[in-house]
Tab-separated table of C-alpha atoms in Angstrom:
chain	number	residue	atom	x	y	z
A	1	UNK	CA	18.448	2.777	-2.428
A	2	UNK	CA	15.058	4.071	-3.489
A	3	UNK	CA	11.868	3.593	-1.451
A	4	UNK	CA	8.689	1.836	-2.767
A	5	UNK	CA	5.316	2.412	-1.063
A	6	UNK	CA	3.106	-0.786	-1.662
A	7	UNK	CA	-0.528	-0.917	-0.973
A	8	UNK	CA	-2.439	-4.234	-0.411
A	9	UNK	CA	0.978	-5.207	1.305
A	10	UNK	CA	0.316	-7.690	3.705
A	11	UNK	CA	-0.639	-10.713	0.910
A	12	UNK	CA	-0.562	-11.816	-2.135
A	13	UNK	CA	2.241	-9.831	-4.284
A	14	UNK	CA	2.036	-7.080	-1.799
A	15	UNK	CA	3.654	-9.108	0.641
A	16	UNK	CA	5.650	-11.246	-1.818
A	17	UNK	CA	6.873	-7.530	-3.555
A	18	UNK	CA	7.901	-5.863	-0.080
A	19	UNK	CA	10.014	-8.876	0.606
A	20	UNK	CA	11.814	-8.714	-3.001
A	21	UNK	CA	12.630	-4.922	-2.693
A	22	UNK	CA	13.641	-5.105	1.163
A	23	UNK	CA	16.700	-7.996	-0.240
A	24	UNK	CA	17.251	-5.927	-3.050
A	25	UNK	CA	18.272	-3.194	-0.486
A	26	UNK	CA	15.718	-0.817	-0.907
A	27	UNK	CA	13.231	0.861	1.918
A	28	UNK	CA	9.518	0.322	1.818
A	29	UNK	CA	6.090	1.931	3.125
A	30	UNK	CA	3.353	-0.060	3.267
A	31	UNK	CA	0.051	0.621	3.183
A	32	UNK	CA	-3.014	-1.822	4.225
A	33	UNK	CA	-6.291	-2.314	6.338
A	34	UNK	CA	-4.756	-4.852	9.024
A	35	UNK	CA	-2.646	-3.319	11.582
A	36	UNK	CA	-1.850	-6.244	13.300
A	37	UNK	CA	-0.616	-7.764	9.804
A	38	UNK	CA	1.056	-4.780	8.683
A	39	UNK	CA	3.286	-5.272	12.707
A	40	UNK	CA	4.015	-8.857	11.489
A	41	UNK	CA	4.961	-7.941	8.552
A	42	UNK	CA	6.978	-5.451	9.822
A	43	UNK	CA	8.906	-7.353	11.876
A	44	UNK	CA	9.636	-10.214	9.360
A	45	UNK	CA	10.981	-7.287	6.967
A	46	UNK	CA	13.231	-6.137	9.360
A	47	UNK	CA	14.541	-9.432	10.404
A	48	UNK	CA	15.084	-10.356	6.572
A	49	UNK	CA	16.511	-7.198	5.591
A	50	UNK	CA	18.166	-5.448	8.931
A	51	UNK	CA	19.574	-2.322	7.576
A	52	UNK	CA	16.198	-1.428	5.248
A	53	UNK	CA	13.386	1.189	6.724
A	54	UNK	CA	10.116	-0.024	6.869
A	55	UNK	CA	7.196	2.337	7.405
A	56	UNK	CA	3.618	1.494	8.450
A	57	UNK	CA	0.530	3.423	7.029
A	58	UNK	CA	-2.891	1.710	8.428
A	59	UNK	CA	-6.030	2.876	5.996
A	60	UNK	CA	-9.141	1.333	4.936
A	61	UNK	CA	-8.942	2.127	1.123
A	62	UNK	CA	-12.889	1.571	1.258
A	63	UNK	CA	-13.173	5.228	2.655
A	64	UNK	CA	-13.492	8.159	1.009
A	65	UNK	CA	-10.907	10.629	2.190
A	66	UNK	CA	-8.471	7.003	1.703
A	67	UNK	CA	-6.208	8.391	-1.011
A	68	UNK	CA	-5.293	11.792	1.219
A	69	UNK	CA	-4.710	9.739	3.877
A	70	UNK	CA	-2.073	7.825	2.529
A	71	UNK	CA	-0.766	10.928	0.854
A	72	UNK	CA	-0.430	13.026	4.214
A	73	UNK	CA	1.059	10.085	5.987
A	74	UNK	CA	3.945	9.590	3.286
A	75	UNK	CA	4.232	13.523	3.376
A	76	UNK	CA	5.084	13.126	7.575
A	77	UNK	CA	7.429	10.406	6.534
A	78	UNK	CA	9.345	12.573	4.395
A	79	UNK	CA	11.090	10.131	1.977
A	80	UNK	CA	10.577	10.128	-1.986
A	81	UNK	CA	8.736	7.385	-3.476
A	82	UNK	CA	10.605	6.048	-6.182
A	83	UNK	CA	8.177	2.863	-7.148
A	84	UNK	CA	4.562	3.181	-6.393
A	85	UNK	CA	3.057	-0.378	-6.541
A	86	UNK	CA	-0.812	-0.345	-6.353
A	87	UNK	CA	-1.858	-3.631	-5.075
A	88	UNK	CA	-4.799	-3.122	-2.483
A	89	UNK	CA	-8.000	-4.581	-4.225
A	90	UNK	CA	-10.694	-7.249	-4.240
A	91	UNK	CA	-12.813	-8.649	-6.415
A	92	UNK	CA	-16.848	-10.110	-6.476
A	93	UNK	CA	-17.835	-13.076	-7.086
A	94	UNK	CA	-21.247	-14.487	-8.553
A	95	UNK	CA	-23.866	-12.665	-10.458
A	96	UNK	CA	-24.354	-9.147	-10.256
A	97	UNK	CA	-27.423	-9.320	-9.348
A	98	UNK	CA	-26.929	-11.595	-6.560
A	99	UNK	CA	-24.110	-9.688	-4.841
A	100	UNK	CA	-24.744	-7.181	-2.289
A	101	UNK	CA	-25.347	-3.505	-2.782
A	102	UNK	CA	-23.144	-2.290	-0.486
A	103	UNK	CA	-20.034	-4.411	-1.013
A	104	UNK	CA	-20.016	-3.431	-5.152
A	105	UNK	CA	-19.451	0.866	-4.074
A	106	UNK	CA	-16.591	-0.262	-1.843
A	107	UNK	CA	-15.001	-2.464	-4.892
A	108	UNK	CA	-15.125	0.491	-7.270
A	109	UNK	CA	-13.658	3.011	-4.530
A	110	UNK	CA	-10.575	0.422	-3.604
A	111	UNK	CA	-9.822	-0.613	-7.079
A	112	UNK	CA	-10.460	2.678	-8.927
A	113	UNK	CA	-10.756	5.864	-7.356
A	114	UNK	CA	-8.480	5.493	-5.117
A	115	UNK	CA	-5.348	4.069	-7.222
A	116	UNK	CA	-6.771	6.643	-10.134
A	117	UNK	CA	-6.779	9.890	-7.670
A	118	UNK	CA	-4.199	11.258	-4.903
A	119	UNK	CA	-2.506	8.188	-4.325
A	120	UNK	CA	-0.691	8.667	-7.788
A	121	UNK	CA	0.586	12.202	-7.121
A	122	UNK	CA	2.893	10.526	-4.263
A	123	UNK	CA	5.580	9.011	-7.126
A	124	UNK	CA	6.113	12.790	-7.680
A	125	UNK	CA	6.921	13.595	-3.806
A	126	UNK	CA	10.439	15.208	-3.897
A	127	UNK	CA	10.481	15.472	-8.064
């Protein structure tokens, strides 16, 4: 069955996703900030789904080398990705002018350059 890597896994449609595909009989790696989620997660997938791989990548998408990360880890794990599901974001709230400085620069680099750089040459893994 083909493998899906799934950023932002561990809530929202991440999570809700990487449950779906697991039943469906395919394998997943997910990718997300919270190791100790990602574990739980882990082990609920596995207890849904028993005969599906699931593969844990920990990155903060807010750094900058984020994207090559994720690419060299699902390079060591060796398996094509057939779906690529970009769901790692988050959003501000209130006026612009009111939010903080720093918290805008990390917005932009998880919700654009990250899902618009390296992280979309992994579909093509194995092509």
């Amino acid at each position: 069955m083909a493998a899906a890597l799934i950023t932002g896994a561990t809530g929202g449609l991440g999570r809700v996703l990487a449950f779906e595909h697991v039943r469906h009989g395919g394998d997943v790696i997910l990718v997300d900030c919270h190791a100790a989620k990602l574990q739980a997660l882990s082990a609920e997938l596995r207890r849904a789904a028993p005969g599906q791989q699931v593969k844990l990548v920990v990155v903060d998408f807010t750094a900058a080398d984020a994207a090559q990360q994720v690419f060299a880890a699902v390079q060591a794990v060796g398996w094509p990705v057939d779906y690529l599901i970009n769901n790692a974001g988050f959003g501000g709230g209130g006026a612009f002018v009111t939010r903080s400085a720093a918290r805008d620069p990390a917005m932009v680099q998880v919700n654009a350059a990250v899902p618009g750089h390296e992280l979309n040459k992994i579909k093509f893994i194995g092509e």
